[in-house]
Structure formats: structure tokens, C-alpha cells
Coordinates of C-alpha atoms in Angstrom, one line a residue:
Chain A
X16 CA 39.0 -20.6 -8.1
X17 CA 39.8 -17.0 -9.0
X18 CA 36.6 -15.3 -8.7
X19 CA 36.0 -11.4 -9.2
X20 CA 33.4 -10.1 -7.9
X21 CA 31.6 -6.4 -9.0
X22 CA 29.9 -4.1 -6.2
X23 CA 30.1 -3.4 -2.3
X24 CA 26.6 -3.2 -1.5
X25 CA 25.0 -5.8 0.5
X26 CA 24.5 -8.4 -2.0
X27 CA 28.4 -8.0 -3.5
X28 CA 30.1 -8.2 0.4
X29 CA 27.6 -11.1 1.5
X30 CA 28.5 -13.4 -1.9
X31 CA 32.3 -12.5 -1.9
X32 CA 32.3 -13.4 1.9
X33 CA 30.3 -17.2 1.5
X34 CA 33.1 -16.9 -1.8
X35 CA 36.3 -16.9 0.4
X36 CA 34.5 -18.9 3.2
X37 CA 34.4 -21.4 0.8
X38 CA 38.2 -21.3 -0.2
X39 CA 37.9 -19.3 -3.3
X40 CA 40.9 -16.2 -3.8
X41 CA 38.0 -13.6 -4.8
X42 CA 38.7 -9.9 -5.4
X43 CA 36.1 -7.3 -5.1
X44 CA 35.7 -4.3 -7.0
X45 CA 33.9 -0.7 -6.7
X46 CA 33.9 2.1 -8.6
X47 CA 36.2 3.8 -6.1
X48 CA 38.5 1.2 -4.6
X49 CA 39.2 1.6 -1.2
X50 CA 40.2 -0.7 2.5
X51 CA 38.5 -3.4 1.0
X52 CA 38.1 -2.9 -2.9
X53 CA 40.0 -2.7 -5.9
X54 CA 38.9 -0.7 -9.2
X55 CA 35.9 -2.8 -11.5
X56 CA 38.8 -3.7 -14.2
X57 CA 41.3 -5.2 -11.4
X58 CA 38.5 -7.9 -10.3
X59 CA 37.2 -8.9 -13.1
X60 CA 40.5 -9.2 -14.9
X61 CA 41.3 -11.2 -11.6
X62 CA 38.2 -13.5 -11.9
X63 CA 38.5 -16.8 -14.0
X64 CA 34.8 -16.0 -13.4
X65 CA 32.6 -12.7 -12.5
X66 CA 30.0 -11.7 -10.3
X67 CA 28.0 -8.7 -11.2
X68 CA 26.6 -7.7 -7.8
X69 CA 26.1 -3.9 -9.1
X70 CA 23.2 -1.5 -8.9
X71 CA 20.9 -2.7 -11.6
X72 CA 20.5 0.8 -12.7
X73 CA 24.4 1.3 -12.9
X74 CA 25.2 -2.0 -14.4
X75 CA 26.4 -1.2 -17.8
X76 CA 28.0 1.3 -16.7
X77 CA 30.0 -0.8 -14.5
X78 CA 30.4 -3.4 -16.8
X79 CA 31.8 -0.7 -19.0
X80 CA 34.5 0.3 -16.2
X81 CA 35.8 -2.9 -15.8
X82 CA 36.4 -3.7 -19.5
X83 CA 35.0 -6.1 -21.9
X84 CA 38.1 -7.4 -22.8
X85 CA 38.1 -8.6 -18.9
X86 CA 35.0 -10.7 -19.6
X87 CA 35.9 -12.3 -22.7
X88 CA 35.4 -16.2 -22.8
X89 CA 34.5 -15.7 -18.9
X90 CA 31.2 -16.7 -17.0
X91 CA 29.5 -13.6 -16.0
X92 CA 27.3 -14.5 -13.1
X93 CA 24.3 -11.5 -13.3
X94 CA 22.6 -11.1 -10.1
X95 CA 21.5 -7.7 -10.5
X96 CA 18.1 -6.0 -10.6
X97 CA 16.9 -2.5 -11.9
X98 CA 14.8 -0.8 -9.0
X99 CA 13.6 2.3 -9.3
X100 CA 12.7 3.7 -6.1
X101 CA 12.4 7.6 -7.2
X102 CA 8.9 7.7 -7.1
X103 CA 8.7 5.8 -3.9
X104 CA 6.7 2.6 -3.4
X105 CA 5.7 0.5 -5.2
X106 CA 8.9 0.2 -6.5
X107 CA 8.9 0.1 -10.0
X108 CA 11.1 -3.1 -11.4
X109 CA 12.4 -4.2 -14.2
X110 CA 14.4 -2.6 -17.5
X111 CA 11.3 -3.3 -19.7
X112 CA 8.5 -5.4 -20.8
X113 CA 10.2 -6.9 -23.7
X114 CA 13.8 -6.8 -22.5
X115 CA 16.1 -7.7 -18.8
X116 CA 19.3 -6.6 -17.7
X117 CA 20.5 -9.9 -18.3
X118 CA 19.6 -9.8 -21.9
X119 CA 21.5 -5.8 -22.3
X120 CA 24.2 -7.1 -20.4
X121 CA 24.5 -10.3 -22.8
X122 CA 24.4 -8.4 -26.1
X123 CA 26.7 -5.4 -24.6
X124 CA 29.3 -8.2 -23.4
X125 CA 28.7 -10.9 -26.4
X126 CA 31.8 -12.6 -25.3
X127 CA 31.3 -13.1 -22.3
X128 CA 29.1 -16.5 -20.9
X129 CA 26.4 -14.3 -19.1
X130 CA 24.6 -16.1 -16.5
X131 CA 21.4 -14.9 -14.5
X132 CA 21.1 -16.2 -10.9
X133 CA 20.7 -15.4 -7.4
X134 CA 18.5 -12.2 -8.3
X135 CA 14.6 -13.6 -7.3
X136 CA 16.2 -13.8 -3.3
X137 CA 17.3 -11.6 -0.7
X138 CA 21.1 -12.0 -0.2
X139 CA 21.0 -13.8 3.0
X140 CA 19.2 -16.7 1.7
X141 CA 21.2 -16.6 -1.7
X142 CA 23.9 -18.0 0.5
X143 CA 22.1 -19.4 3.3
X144 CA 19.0 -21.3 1.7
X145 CA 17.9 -23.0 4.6
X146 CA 17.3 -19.9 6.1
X147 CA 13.8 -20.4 4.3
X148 CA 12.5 -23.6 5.5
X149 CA 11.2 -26.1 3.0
X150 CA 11.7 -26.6 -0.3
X151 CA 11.9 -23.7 -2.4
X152 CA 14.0 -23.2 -5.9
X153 CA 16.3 -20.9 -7.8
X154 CA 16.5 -20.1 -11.2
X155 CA 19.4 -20.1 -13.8
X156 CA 19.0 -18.8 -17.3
X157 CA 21.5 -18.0 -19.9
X158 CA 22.9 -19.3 -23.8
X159 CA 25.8 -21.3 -22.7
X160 CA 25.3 -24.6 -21.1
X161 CA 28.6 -24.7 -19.6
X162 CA 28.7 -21.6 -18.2
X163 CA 25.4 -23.0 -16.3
X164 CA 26.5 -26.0 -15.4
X165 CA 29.6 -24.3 -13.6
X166 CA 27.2 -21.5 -12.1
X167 CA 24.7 -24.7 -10.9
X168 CA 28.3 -26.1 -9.2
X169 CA 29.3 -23.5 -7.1
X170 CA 25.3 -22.2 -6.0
X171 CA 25.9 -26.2 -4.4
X172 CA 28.7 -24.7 -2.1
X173 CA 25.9 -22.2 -1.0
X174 CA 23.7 -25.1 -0.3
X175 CA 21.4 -25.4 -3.3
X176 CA 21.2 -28.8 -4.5
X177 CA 21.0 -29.2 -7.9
X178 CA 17.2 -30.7 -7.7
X179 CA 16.6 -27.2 -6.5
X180 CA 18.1 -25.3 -9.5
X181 CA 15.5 -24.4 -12.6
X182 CA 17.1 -24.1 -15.8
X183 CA 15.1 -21.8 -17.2
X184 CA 16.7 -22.1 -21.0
X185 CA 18.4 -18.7 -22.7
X186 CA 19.2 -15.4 -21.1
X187 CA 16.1 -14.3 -23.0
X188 CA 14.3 -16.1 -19.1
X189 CA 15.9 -13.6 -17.6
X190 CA 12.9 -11.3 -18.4
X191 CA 10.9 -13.2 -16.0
X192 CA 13.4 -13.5 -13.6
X193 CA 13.6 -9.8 -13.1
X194 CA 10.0 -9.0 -13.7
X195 CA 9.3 -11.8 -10.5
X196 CA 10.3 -9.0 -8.3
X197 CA 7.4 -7.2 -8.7
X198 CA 5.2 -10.1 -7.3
X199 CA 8.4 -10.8 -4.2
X200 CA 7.9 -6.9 -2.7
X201 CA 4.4 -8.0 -2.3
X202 CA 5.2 -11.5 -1.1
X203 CA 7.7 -9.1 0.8
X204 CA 5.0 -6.7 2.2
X205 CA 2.4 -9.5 3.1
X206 CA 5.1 -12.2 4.7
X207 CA 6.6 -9.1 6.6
X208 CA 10.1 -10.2 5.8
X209 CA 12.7 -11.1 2.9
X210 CA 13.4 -14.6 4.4
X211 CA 10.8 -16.2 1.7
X212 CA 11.5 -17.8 -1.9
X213 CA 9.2 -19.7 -4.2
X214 CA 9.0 -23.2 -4.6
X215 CA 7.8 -24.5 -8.1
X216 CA 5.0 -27.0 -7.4
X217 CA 4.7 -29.6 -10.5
Chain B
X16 CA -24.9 -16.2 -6.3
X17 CA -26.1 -14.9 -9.5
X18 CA -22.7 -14.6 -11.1
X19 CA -21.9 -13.0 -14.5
X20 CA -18.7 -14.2 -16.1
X21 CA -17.4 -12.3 -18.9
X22 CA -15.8 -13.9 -21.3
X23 CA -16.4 -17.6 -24.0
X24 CA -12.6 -18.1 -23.6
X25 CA -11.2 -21.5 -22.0
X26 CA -10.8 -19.3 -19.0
X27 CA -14.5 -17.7 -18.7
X28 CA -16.2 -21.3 -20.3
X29 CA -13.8 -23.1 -17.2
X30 CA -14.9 -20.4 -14.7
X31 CA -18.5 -20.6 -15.6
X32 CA -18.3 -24.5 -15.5
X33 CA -16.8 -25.0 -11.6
X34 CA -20.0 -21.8 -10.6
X35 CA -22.6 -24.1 -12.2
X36 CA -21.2 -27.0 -10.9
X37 CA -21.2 -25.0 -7.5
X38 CA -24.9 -24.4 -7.7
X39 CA -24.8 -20.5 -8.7
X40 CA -26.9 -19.2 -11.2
X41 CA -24.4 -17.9 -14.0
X42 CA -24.7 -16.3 -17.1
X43 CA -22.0 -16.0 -19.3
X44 CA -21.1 -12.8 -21.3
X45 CA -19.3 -12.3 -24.8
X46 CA -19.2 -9.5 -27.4
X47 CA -21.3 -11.3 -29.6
X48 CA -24.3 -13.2 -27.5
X49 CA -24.8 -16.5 -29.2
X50 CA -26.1 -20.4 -28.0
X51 CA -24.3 -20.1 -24.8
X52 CA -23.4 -16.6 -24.0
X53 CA -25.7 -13.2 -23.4
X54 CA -24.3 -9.8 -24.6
X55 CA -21.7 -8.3 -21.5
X56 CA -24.3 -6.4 -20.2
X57 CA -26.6 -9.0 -19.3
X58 CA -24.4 -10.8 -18.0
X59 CA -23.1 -8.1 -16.0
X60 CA -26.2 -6.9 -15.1
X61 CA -27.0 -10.3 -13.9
X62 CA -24.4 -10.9 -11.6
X63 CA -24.1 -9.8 -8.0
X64 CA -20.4 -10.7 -8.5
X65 CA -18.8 -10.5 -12.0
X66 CA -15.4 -12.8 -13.3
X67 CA -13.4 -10.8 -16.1
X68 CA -12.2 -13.7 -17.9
X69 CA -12.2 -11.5 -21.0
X70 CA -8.8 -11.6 -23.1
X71 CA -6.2 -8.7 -21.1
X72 CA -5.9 -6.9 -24.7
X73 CA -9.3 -6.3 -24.8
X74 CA -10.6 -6.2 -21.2
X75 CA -11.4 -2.4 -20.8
X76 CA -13.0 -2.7 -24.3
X77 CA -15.2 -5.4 -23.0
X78 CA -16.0 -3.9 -19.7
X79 CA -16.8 -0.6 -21.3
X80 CA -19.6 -2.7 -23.0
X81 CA -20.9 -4.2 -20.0
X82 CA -21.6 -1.1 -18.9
X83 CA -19.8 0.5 -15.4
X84 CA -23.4 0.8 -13.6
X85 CA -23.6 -2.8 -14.2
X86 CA -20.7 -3.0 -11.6
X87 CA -21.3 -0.4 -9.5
X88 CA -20.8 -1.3 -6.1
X89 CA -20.6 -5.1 -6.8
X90 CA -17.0 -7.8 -6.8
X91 CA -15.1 -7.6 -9.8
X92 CA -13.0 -10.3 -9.8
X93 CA -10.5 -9.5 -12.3
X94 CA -8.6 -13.0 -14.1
X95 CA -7.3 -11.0 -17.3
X96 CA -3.7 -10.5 -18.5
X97 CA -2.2 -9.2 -20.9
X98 CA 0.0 -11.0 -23.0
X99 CA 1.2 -10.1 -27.0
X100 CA 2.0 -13.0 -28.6
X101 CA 2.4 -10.5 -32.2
X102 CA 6.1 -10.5 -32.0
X103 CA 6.1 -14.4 -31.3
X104 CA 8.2 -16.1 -28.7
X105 CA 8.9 -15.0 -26.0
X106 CA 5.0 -13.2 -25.2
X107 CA 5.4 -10.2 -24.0
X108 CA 3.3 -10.1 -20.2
X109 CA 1.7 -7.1 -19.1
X110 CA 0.6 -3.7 -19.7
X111 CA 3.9 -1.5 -18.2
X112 CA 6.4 -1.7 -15.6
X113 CA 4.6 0.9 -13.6
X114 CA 0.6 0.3 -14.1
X115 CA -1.4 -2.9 -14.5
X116 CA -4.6 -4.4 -15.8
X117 CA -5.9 -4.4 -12.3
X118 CA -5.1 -0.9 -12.0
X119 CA -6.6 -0.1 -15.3
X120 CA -9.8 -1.7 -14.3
X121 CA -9.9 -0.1 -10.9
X122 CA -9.4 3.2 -12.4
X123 CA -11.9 2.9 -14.9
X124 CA -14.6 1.8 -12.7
X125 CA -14.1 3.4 -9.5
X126 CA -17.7 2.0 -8.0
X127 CA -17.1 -1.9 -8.6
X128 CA -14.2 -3.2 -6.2
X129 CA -11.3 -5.1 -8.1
X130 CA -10.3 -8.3 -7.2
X131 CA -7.2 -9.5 -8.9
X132 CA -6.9 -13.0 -8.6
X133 CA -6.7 -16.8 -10.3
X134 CA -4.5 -14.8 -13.1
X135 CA -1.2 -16.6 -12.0
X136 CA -2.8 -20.1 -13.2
X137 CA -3.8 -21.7 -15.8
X138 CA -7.5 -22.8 -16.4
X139 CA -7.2 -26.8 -15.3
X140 CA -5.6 -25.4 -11.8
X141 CA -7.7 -22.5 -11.0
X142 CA -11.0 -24.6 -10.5
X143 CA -8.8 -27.9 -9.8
X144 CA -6.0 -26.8 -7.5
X145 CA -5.4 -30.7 -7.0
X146 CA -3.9 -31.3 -10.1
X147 CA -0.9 -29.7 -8.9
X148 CA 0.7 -31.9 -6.3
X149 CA 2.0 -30.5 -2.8
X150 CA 1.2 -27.0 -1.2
X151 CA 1.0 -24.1 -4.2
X152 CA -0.3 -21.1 -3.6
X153 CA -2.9 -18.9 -5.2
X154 CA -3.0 -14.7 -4.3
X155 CA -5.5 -12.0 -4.4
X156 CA -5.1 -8.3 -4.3
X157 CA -7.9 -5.2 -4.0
X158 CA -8.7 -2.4 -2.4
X159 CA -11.7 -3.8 -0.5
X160 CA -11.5 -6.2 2.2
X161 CA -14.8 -7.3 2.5
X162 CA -14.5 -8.0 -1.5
X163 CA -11.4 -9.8 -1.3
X164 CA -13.2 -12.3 1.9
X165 CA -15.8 -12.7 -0.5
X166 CA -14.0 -14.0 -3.5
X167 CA -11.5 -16.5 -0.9
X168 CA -15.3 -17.6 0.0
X169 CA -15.4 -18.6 -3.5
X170 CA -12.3 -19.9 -4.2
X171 CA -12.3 -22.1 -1.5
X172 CA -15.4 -24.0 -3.5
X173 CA -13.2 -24.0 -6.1
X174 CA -10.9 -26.2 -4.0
X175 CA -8.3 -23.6 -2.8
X176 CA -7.8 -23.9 1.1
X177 CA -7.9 -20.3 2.5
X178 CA -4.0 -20.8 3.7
X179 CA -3.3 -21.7 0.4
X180 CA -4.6 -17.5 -0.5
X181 CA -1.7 -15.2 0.1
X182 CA -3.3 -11.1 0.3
X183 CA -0.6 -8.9 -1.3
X184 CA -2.8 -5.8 -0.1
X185 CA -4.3 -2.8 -2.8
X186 CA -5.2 -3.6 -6.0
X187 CA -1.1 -1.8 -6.9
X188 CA 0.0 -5.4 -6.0
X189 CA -1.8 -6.9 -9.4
X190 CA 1.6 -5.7 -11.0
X191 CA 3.5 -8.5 -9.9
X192 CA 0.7 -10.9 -10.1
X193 CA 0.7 -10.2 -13.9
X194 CA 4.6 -9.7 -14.2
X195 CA 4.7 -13.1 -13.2
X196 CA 3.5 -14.4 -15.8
X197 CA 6.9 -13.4 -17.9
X198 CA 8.4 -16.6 -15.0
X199 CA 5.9 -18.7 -15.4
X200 CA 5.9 -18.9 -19.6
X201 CA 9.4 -19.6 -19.0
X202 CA 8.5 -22.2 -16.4
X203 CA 5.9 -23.5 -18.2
X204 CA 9.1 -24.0 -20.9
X205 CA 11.2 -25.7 -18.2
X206 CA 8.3 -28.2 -16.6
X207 CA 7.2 -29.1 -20.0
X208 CA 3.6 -28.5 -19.4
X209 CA 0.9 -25.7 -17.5
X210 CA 0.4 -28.0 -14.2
X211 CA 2.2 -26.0 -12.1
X212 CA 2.1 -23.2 -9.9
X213 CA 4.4 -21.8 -6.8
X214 CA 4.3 -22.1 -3.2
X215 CA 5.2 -19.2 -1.0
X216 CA 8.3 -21.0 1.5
X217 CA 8.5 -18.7 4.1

């Protein structure tokens, strides 16, 4: 599949890489192309479907740059998180207590399919889930059920079986998606390590 | 123990319950002291260990009542959130993005020593961690060591193996403890019931 996919940070280079590893023709974009990057609008008018691996706190913004007419109709997979690390630790997470960036990104982009995953874990075990050992579990959230169903598909070609996938309902989940970080810099802090994830015990 | 809980809800009457049942002497505390409750202070005054089980919105409120020399010095174990369910679905979970109830509480009563804990649960699984099948774990958070061995002690009569406790550290840490509860409303949503609770796969 044609797959754009937005930022260069650590999270952006480690999907697009497990991305082409698994015989997709992904482009990544940046702000300032370069070597290994072309401008936001090139890859997500590339993409049949988009990865927003941006800064939380630049999302929108980058969003913005690449073009809502280069979204439209398209799954818009949002793995991003707003950390504010100005004021040192603890970190403070989170757009707000009664909104995500999955929801501003939804209602900026209304015609695009807007997807939260991947965001609750560190980017090595996004693509490598048995890096953690036992059963833990990922969350999806979002209004179209297609667009979840496709994003549920291709999280199975970075080894998460479906039985490991919560559907958490409409993007309005992505609130506690993004607010969970709070509680994983402490699970963070106390396991001495980002190689953790929650299981949901039922 | 002589315990005080604070607090009529299902929370503080579920609390009080498992102590009894435990074979502390409890007395329960409410606003307006009736057939099974004293007035805070008592209560308070009463315990050498005090549960807030008091609803998050009005927990300061509460405590103010009980009196801060009532706590001086003694375990404060703190089981509030806050959660306003004015605007309807979804609630909205916790105080700010940068501050917590925890916090609040600490703050506010700098001679009793916080523990934040059981928050992340409902009732049924606080005092009957069995109910939820497999390994789920339950996490505390304070400022004072000995205070936080102290309420494990106690939690493991409620039926919570001390491996089954994760510490997150200070008392700062009750921000994600009560953020998560934005996840779990939505998990509660996707599991089709309370009975649940995470496990910490590391």
C-alpha cells in the first residue's frame, strides 16, 4: 500500500522502517525535507493512508502544512501525544481534560477517517510487541469503522493480533488514550524502562 | 486498627465493610452523621489510619470538616477522584493536567501522609481483587514510605498480593493514577461492565 507517513523523530523513522520492511512504498515527510524526507504535503498526498507521527505539540500545525485536501476520504492513523516538558518533570500530558489531540485533529480534518493508535507505547514495542513479554493490548479509537478495521489489519503486520486490539468506540476515547500517559511515565519511572504496556484483565 | 473511613458512598460503605470484616474497629464518617455514620471528625479523630472515600468534588470540603489535626501525623489513604458527570457523556476525570486530588490533599494537610491508592478500581475489585481473573495490578503513590508499607499491609487483607502493588513514587504520581480513569470509562464502555482492571506487562 501507499502509505505517507508525517515526522522524523523516533517514532515517525521506526514505523516507516517496520512500513517498508513489510513491503509497503511509504514516503516520509518533515517540515524541511531533506536525504531522507520529502515536504508534509508530498507524503501525505502520496499516502492512500497517513501516519501522523509529529510532535503532539506541532501537530496541527503539521497537519496544516501538508494540506487537508491531502487527507480527504483518507485514514489518518494519529499516534501522537502532547508533552510538555518546559517545566521539567513531571511531564505534563495531555491537550486538556475535556478534549485530545485526536479529537482537534478529527474536527480540524473532518474528512479525513482519523484513527488513534500506537500512542499508549514506546515505539520499539509499537512494532515489536513481543518485546514486552505476555499478554498486553493496544487501543484503537475513532468514528469510522472501516478506517479501524484497516488500521487493526496492518497493526497485525507489526504483530498484534487482533484479540489484542481494544476498540475503544469514537475518537472521543482518544481522551483517555492520551491522558494514560500520565500514569505510563510512572509505570515508566517505577519499571525503570519503556519496554512495558498494559494488559486489560476482564 | 482503629480506622476512620470518610465517606457513606458505595466506595466508603465497601471500604468500611472488608475493615470490619478484617477485624478493625471502624467508624464511618459523613457530612451529616446518621444510623450508621459519625460526623467526619469523629471519625477522623477515631482512626489511626483514615480512607477518603469521600466523592473527589467534594473531598477537600470534607476533609476541611474532619479537621487537619485529626490527621496530623497519621495514613491518609486517599481513594477520591474527581469526575464531572454535569456535561454528560463522556465524564470528565480529574482536577487539571498539571495538579491532582492527591496533590490537593497533600498540600492542604502537610502533617497527615497521602496515600493515593485503590482509585483505579471499582468498589467490587478493590476489596475483592478475585473477581478479576488473571494477574491485574493495583498501585500506590506518597510521599512517605513507611505510610505507603503500611497501607500494602492492608491491602494485602484485602486480597491484593504485594507483587500485585506497583509504587509509582511521590504522591506527583496520583496524576496518572486519576487520568486513568479517562481509559478506563472508556474501557469500562468496551468490556461491557466495571470487572476489570490492568496488568503491568513488563
Amino acid at each position: 500500500m501507499k502509505i505517507g507517513v508525517l515526522g522524523t523523530g523516533v517514532v515517525g523513522r521506526t514505523i516507516a522502517g517496520k512500513l517498508r520492511e513489510l513491503g509497503h512504498d511509504v514516503l516520509v515527510g518533515s517540515r524541511s525535507a531533506g536525504e531522507d524526507a520529502v515536504p508534509f504535503a508530498d507524503a501525505a498526498a502520496h499516502g492512500e493512508l497517513v501516519f501522523n507521527c509529529t510532535n503532539g505539540n506541532a501537530s496541527l500545525e503539521a497537519l496544516n502544512a501538508a494540506g487537508a485536501e491531502n487527507f480527504a476520504g483518507k485514514v489518518l492513523v494519529d499516534v501522537s501525544n502532547a508533552i510538555d516538558a518546559s517545566r521539567g518533570r513531571p511531564f505534563v500530558i495531555g491537550v486538556a481534560l475535556d478534549d485530545s489531540l485526536g479529537e482537534q485533529i478529527q474536527r480540524a480534518f473532518p474528512e479525513a477517517r482519523v484513527v488513534k493508535a500506537l500512542n499508549t507505547v514506546n515505539a520499539d514495542v509499537m512494532v515489536n510487541p513481543a518485546s514486552v513479554p505476555g499478554e498486553h493490548d493496544l487501543f484503537v479509537c475513532g468514528n469510522d469503522a472501516d478506517a479501524k478495521a484497516r488500521v487493526v489489519e496492518l497493526l497485525q503486520g507489526f504483530g498484534w493480533p487482533p484479540e489484542r486490539i481494544v476498540d475503544l468506540g469514537d475518537i472521543i476515547a482518544a481522551r483517555g488514550q492520551e491522558l494514560y500517559l500520565a500514569l505510563w511515565l510512572s509505570l515508566m519511572s517505577a519499571v525503570g524502562g519503556a519496554a512495558l504496556n498494559i494488559h486489560v484483565a476482564r
